[in-house]
Short mmCIF file of C-alpha atoms in Angstrom, two decimals:
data_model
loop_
_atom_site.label_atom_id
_atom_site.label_comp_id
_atom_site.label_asym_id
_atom_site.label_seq_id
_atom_site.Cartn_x
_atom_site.Cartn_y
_atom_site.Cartn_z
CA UNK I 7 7.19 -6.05 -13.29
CA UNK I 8 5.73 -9.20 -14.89
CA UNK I 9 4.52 -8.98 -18.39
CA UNK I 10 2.16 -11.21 -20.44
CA UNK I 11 0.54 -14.37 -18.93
CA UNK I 12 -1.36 -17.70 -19.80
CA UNK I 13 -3.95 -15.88 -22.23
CA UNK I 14 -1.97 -13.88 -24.90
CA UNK I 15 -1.67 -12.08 -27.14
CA UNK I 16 -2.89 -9.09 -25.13
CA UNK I 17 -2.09 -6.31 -27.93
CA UNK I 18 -5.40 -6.13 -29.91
CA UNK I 19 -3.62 -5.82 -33.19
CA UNK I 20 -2.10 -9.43 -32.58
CA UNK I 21 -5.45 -11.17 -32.07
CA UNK I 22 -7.30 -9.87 -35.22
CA UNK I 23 -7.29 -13.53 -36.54
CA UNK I 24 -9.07 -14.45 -33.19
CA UNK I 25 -11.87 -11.77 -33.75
CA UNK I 26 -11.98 -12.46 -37.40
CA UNK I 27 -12.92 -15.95 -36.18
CA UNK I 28 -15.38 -15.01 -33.90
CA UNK I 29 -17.20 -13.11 -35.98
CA UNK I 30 -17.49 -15.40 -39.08
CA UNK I 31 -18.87 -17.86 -36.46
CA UNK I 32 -22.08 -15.03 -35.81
CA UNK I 33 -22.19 -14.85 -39.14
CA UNK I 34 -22.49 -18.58 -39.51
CA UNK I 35 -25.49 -18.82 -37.49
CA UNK I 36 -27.20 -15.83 -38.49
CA UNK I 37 -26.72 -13.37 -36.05
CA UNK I 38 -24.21 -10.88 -38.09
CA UNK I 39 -24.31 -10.04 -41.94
CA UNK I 40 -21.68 -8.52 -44.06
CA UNK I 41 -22.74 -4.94 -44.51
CA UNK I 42 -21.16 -3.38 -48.30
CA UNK I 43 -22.73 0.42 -47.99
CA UNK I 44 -20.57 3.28 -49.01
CA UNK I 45 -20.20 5.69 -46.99
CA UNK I 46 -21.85 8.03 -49.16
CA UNK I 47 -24.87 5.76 -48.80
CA UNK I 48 -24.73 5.70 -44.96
CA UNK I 49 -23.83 9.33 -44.69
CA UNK I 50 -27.41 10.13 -47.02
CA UNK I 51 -29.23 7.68 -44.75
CA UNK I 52 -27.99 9.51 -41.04
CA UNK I 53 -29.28 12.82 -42.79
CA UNK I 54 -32.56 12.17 -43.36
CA UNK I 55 -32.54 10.10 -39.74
CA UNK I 56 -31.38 13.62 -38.37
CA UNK I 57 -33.57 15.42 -40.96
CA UNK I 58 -36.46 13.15 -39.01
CA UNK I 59 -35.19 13.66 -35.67
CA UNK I 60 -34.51 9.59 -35.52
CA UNK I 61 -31.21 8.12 -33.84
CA UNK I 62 -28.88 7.44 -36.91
CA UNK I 63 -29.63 4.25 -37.41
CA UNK I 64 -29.19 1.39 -40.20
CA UNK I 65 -32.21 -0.21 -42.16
CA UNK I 66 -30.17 -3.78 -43.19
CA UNK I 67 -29.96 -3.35 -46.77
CA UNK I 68 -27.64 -5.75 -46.83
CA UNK I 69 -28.96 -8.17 -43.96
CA UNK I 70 -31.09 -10.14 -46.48
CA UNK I 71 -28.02 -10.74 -49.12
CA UNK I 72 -27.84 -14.40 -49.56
CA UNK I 73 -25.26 -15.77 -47.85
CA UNK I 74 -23.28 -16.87 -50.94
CA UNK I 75 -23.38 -13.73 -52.88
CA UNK I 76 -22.03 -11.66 -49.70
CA UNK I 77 -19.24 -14.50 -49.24
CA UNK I 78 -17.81 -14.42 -52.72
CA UNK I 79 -18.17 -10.59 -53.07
CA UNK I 80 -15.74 -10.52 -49.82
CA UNK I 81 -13.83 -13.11 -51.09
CA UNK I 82 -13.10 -10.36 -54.32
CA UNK I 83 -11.98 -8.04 -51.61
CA UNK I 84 -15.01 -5.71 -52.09
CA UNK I 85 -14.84 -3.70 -49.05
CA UNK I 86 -17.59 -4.16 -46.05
CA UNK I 87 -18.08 -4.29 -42.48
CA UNK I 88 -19.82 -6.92 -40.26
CA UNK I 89 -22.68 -5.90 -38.41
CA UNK I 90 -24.89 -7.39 -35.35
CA UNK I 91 -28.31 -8.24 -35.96
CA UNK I 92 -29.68 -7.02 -33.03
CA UNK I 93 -32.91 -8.58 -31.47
CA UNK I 94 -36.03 -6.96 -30.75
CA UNK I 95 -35.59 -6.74 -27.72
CA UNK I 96 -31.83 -7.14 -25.68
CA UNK I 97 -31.76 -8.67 -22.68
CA UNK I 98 -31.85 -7.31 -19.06
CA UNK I 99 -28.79 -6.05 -17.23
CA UNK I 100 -28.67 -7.02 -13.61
CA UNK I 101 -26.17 -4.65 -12.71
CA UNK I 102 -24.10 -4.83 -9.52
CA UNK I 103 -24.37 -1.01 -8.61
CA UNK I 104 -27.39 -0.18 -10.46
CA UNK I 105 -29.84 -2.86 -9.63
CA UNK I 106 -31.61 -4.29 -13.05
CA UNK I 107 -31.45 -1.75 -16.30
CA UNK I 108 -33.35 -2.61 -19.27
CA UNK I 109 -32.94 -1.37 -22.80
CA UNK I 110 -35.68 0.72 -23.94
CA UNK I 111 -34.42 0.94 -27.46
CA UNK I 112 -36.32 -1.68 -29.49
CA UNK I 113 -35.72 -2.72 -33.04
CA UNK I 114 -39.81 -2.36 -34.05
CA UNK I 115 -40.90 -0.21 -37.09
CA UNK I 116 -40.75 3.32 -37.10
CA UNK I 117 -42.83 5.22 -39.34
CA UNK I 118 -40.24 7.90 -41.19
CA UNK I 119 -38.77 8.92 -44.81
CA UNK I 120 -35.75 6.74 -44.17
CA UNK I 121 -37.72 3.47 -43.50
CA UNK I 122 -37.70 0.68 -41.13
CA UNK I 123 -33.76 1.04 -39.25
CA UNK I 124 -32.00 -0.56 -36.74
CA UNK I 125 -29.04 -0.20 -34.78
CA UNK I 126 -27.37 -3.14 -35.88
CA UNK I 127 -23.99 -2.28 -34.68
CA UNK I 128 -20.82 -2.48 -36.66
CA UNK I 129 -18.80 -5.65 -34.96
CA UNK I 130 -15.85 -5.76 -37.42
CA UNK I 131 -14.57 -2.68 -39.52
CA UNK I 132 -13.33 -2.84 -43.24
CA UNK I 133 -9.75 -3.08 -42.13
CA UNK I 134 -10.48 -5.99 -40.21
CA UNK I 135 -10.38 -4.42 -36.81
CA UNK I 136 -12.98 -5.22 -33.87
CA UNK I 137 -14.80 -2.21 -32.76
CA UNK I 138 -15.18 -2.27 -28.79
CA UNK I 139 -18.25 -4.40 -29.03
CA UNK I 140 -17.02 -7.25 -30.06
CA UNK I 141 -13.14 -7.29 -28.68
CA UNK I 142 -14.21 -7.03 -25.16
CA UNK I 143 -16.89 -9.86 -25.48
CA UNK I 144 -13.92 -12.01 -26.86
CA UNK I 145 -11.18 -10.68 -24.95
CA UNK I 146 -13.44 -11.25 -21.56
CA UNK I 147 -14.15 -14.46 -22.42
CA UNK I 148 -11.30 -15.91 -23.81
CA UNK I 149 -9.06 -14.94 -20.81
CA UNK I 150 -11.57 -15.99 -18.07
CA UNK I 151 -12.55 -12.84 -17.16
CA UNK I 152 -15.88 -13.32 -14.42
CA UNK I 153 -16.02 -9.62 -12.95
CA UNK I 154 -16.22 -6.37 -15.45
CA UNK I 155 -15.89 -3.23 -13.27
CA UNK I 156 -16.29 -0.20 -15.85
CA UNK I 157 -17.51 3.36 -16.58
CA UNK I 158 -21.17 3.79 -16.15
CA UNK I 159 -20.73 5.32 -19.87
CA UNK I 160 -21.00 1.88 -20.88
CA UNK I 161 -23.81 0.76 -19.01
CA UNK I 162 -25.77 1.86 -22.43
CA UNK I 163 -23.99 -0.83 -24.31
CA UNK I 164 -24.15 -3.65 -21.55
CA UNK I 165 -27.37 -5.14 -23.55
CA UNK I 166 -25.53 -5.93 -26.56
CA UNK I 167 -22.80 -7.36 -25.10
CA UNK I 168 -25.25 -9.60 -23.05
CA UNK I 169 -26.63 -10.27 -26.29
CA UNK I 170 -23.62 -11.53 -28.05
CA UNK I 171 -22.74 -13.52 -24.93
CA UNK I 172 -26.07 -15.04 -25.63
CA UNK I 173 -25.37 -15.65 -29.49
CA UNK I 174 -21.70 -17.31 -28.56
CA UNK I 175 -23.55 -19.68 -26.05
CA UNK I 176 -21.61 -17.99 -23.19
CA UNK I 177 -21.89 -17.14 -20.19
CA UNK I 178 -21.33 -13.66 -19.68
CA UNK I 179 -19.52 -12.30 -16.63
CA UNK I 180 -21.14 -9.78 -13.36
CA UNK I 181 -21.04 -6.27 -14.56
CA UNK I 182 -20.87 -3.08 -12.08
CA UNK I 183 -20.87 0.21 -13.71
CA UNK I 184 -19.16 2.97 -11.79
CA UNK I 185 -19.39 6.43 -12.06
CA UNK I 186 -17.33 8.78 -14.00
CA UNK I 187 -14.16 10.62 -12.52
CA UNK I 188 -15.20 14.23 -13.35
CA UNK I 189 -13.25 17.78 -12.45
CA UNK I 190 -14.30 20.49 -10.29
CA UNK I 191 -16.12 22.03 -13.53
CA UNK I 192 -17.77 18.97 -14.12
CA UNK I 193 -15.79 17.71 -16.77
CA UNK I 194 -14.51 14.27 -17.71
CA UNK I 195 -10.64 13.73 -17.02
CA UNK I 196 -8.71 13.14 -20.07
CA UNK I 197 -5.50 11.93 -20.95
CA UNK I 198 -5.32 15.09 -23.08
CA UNK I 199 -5.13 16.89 -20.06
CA UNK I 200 -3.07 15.05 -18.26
CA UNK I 201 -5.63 14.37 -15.48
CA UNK I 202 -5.04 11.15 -15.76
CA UNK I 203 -1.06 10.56 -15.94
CA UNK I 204 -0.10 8.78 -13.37
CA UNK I 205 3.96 9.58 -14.22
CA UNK I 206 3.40 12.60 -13.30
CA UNK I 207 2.04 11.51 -9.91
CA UNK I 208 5.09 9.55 -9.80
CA UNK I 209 7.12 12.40 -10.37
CA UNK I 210 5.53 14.38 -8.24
CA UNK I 211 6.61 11.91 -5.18
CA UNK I 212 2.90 10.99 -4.74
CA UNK I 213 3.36 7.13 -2.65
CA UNK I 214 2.17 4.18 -4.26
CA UNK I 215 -0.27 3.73 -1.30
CA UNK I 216 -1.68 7.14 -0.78
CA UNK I 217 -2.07 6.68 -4.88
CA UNK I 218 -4.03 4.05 -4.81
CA UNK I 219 -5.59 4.83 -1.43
CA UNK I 220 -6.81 7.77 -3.00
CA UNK I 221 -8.42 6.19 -6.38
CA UNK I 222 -9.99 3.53 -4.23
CA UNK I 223 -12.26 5.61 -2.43
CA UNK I 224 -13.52 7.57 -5.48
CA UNK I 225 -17.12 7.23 -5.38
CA UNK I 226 -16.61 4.27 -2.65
CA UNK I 227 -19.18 4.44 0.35
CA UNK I 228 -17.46 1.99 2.96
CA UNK I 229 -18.28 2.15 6.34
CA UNK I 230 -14.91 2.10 7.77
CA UNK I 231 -14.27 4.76 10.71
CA UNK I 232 -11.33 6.26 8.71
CA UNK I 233 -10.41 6.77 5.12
CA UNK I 234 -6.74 6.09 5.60
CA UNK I 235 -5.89 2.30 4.46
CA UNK I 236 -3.14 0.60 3.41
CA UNK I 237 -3.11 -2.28 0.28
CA UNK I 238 -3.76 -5.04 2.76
CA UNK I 239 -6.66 -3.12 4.34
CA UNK I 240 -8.24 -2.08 0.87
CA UNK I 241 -8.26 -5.62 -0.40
CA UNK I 242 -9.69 -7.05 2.68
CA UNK I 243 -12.61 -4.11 2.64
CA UNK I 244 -13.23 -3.26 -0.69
CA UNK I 245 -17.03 -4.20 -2.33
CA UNK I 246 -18.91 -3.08 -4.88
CA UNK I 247 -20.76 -0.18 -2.70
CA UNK I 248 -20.84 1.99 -5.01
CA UNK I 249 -22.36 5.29 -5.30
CA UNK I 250 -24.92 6.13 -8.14
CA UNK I 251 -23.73 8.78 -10.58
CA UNK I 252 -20.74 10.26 -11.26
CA UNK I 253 -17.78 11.84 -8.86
CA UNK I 254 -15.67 14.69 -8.72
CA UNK I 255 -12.04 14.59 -7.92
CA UNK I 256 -10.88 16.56 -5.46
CA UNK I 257 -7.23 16.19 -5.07
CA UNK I 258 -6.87 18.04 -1.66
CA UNK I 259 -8.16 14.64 -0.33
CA UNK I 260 -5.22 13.00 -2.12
CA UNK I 261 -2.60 15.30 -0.52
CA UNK I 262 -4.10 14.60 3.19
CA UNK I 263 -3.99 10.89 1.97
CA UNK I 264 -0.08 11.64 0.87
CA UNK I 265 0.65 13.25 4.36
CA UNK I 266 -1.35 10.16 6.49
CA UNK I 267 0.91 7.25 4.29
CA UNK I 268 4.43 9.86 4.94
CA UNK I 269 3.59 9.49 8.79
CA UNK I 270 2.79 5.54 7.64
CA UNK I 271 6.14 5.30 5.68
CA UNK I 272 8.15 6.57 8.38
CA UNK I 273 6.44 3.93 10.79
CA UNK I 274 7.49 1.42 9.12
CA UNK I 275 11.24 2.08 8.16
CA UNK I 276 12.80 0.33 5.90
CA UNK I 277 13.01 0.39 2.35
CA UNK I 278 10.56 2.74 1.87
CA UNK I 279 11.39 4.89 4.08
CA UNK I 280 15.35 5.03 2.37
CA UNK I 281 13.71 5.61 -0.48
CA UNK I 282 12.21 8.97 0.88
CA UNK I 283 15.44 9.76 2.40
CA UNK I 284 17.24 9.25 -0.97
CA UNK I 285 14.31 11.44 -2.89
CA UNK I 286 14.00 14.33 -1.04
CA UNK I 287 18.20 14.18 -0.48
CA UNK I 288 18.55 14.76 -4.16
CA UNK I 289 16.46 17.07 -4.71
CA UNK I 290 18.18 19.24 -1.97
CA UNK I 291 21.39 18.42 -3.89
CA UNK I 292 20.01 19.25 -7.32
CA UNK I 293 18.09 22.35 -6.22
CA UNK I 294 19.82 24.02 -3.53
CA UNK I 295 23.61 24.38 -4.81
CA UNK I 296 25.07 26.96 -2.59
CA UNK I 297 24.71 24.95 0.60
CA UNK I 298 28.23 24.70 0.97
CA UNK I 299 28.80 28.15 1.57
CA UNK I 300 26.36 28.60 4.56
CA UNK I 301 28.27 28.31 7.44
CA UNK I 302 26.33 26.35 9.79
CA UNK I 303 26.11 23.73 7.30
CA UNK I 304 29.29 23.03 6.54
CA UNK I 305 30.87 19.59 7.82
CA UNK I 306 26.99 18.30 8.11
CA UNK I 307 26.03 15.13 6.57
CA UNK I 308 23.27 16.09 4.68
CA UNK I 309 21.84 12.89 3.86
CA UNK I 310 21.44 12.20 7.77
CA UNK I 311 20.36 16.08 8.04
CA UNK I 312 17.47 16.06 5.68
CA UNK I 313 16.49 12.33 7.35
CA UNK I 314 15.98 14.56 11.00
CA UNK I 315 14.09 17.42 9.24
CA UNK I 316 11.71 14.07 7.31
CA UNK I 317 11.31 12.87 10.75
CA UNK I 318 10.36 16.19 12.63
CA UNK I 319 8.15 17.32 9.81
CA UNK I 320 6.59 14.09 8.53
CA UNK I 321 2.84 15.14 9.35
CA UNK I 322 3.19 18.00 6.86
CA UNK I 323 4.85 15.90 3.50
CA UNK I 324 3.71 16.33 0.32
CA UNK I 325 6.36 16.12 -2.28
CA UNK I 326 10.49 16.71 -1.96
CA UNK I 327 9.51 20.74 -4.18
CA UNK I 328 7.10 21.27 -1.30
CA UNK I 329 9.30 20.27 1.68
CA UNK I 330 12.18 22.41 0.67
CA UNK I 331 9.92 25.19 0.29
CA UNK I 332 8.27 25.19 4.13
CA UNK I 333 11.71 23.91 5.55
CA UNK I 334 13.93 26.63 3.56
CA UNK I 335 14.98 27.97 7.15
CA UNK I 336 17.15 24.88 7.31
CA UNK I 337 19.36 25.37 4.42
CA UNK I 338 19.58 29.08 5.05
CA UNK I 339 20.62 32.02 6.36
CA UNK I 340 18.02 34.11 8.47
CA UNK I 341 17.23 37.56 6.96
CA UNK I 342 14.71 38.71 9.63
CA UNK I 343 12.36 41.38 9.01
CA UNK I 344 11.14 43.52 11.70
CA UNK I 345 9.37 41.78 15.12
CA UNK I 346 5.87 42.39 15.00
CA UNK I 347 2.94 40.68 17.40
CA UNK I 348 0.25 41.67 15.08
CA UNK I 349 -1.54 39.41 12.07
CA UNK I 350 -1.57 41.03 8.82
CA UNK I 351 -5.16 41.95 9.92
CA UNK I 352 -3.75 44.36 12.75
CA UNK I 353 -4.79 41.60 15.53
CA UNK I 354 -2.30 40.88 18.48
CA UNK I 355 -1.21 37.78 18.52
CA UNK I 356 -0.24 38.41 22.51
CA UNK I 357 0.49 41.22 25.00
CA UNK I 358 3.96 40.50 26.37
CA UNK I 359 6.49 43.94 26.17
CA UNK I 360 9.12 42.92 24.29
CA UNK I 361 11.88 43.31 26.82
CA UNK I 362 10.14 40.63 29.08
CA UNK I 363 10.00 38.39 26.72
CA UNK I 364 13.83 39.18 25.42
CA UNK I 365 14.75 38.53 29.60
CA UNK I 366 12.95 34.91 29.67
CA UNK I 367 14.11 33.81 26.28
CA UNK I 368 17.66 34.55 26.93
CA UNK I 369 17.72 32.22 30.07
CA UNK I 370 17.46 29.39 26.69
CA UNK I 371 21.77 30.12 27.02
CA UNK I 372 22.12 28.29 30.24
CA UNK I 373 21.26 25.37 28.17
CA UNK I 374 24.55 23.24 27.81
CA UNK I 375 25.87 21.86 24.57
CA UNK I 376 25.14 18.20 25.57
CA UNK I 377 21.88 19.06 26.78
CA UNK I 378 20.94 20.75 23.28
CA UNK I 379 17.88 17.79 22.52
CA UNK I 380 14.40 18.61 21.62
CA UNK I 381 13.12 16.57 24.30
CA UNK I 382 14.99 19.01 27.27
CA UNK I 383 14.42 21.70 25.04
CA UNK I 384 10.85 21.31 25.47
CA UNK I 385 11.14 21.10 29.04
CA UNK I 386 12.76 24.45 29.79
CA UNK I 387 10.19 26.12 27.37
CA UNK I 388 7.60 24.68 29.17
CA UNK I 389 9.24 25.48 33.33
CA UNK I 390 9.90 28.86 31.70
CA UNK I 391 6.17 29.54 30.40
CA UNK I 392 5.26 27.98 34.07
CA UNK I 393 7.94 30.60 35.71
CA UNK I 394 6.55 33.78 33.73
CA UNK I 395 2.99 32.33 34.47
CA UNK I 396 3.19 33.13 37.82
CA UNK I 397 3.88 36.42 38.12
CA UNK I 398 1.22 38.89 37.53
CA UNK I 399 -0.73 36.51 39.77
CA UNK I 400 -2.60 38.14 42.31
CA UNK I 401 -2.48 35.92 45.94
CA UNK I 402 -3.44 36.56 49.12
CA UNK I 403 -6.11 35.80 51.83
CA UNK I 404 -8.87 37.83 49.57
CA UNK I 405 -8.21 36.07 46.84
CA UNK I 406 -9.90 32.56 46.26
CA UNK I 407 -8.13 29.63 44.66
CA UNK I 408 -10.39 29.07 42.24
CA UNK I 409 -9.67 33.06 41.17
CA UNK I 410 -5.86 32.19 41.12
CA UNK I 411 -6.29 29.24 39.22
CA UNK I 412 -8.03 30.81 36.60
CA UNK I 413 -5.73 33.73 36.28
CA UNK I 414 -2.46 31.51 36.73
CA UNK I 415 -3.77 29.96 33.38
CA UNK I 416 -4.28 32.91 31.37
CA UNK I 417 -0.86 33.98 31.76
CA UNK I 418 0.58 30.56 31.14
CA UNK I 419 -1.50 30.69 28.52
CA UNK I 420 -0.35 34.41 27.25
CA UNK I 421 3.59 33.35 27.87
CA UNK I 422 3.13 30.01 25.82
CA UNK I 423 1.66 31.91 22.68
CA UNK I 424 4.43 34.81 23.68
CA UNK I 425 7.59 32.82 23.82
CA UNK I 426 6.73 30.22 20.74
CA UNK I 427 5.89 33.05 18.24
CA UNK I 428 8.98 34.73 18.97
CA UNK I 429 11.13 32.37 18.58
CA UNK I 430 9.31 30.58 15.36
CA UNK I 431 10.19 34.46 14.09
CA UNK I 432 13.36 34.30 15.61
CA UNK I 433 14.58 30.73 14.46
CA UNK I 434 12.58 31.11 10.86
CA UNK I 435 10.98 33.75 10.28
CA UNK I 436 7.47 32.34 11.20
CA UNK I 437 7.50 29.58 8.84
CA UNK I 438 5.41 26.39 10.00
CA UNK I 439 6.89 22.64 10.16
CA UNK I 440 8.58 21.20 12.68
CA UNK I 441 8.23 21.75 16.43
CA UNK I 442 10.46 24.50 17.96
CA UNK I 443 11.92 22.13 20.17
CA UNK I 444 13.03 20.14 17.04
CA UNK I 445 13.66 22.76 14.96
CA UNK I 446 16.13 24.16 17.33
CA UNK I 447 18.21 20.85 17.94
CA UNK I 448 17.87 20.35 14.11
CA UNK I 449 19.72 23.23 14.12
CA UNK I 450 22.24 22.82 16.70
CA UNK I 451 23.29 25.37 19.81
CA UNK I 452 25.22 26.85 18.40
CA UNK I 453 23.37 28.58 14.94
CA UNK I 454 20.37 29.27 17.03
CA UNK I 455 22.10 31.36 19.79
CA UNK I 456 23.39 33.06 16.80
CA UNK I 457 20.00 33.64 15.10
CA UNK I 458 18.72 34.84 18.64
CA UNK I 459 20.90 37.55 19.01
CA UNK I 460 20.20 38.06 15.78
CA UNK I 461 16.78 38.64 16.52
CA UNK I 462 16.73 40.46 19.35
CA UNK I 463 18.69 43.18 17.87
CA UNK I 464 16.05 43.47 15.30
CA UNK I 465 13.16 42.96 17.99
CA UNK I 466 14.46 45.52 20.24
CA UNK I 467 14.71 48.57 17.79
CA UNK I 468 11.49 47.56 16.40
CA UNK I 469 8.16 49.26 16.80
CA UNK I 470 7.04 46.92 19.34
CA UNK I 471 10.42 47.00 20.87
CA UNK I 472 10.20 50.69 21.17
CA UNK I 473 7.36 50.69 23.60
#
């Protein structure tokens, strides 16, 4: 990573000579004073603004100190501030989101117990510290800076800023103001929550590119087709089309952004794609550490092993915690509870008596060893949903093609619902993921014949079984 560059210092504390400077020049040609209130003073004075329902403002008690007595009472080290004398009016912000925004707080009289105020913001604090006012109207200029991007929660203090470009003889930079990144509840993220942490993104597994993909498009309207884009693609696209207001984060868009760039990753190969391997790989290691006792596992590289489960499952990555927990059936044992065809809501899922389906699924054993591919796999699950498809089918001279048609798909149709969802229970208890073609020659012959008989022992003395 490459640190530092042609403007340094860029730690604030280090440039406290440079906006010590800066502000003895405003005070030089009159547009600052040296401010020596107590606090008691200005404490009294924000009372009896609040007491008169007034914005706590400051009425310059000091602003008319001749310029020599404020100098040498500094000079003693009497303790003070340096403040802004604001104009009457501030100048207009042409904003690049918002359009023009002017300042509707003026510095004229108000009638009130505390007296004539005005905001006169502090620029420089006793300690000799910028407040935010004046450090980012330095900072931005000194370093070149012709684009601020920032929180619309600043748009309030835009004016002065313009304003103090104006009393530097500066030109000030385009300013956009964007909205702020709020939670579900409305809420601002903070650090303190850790809404904002982006090493925990990082530990999370979260890809740079999704990442950023994701922040990108946070209040963003573009009028791309899809909101999937890689760096290259953002930087070409991005403008300042901005929506008005603020936005809530919503981070189930980031996790279909982290499953898009997984499918992305794996496209592209490499490095980045090693590096997947290499994550999810240890955290199989560091998490699961009974593997080598499970028999079918034993003698398997598991680097390459997790690499085929990545690649069958890709559309469905999140994070490595997540992946082990939908593709557990690879790294163990089956336990298989009873065969049911019904959702938890009592709904078949099909009509097919168990021992039909038991007499079509074993015909999987003719499969050969060196035939044992997802790709052949497929095929004989789809000639043996075809097969089963065709009987049932009522033919004959009465019957009309279109009729047999019809009917020939509904019991494909009932067979290909049939013969997946047994063997998804069969080969993993009904978890989701990969295909079953790839999940079985992830698997291997041999451990899936095994986990079929398995399961049709348990299907066949179950209650559906029993029919």
């Amino acid at each position: 990573m490459r640190v530092g560059g042609p403007y340094g210092p860029y730690r604030q504390s280090e440039r406290t000579g440079l906006y010590r400077e800066h502000a003895n020049r405003l005070l030089e040609t009159g547009h600052a004073y040296r401010c020596f209130c107590s606090f008691e003073r200005l404490q009294d004075l924000a009372r009896q603004r609040q007491l008169d329902g007034l914005p706590g403002e400051y009425d310059r008690a000091c602003c008319d100190m001749p310029r020599e007595e404020a100098d040498d009472r500094a000079h003693r080290g009497e303790k003070h501030v340096i403040r802004l004398k604001s104009p009457k009016v501030y100048p207009v912000l042409n904003d690049l989101v918002y359009d023009k925004v002017e300042d509707n707080r003026k510095n004229n009289e108000e009638a009130s117990n505390s007296g004539v105020t005005y905001e006169d913001p502090v620029l420089l604090k006793s300690d000799g510290r910028p407040t935010y006012h004046l450090a980012n109207v330095v900072d931005d200029h000194e370093m070149k800076i012709t684009s601020v991007i920032r929180g619309s929660e600043w748009m309030g203090s835009t004016p002065k800023h313009l304003y103090l470009y104006q009393a530097f003889g500066w030109k000030p930079p385009a300013f956009a103001h964007v909205g702020l990144l709020q939670d579900k509840l409305g809420q601002k993220l903070s650090k303190r929550n850790l809404d904002v942490d982006i090493s925990a993104y990082r530990r999370l597994g979260v890809f740079p590119g999704a990442l950023v993909n994701f922040l990108v498009l946070l209040g963003w309207s573009h009028r791309e087709e899809s909101d999937v884009m890689t760096m290259e693609e953002l930087i070409q696209r991005i403008d300042l089309r901005f929506t008005r207001g603020n936005t809530i984060v919503a981070l189930e868009k980031l996790w279909f952004l982290q499953r898009v760039h997984a499918k992305l990753v794996i496209d592209r190969g490499g490095k980045e794609f090693e590096d997947l391997v290499d994550r999810v790989h240890g955290y199989v290691k560091t998490h699961l550490t009974d593997l080598e006792r499970i028999d079918f596992l034993k003698g398997v590289d598991l680097r390459q092993y997790v690499e085929r489960i990545l690649r069958a499952d890709i559309k469905n990555y999140t994070t490595p915690e997540e992946f082990i927990q939908r593709n557990w059936y690879f790294f163990a044992p089956m336990l298989n509870s009873y065969y049911s065809i019904r959702t938890r809501e009592g709904k078949a899922i099909h009509t097919v008596a168990i021992g039909e389906l038991l007499k079509v699924i074993a015909e999987l054993r003719q499969l050969k060893p060196e035939a044992w591919k997802s790709s052949v796999i497929q095929n004989e699950i789809a000639r043996l949903v075809a097969a089963a498809g065709e009987e049932g089918v009522e033919v004959g001279s009465g019957v009309s093609a279109e009729r047999q048609t019809r009917e020939r798909g509904k019991q494909k149709g009932k067979w290909n619902t049939a013969i997946h969802h047994y063997l998804r229970w069969a080969l993993a208890e009904g978890s989701g993921g990969a295909t079953v073609a790839d999940m079985m020659e992830i698997l291997g012959r041999e451990e899936c014949l095994s986990r079929l008989d398995r399961a049709a022992n348990l299907a066949s003395h179950s209650r559906e079984g029993a029919r």
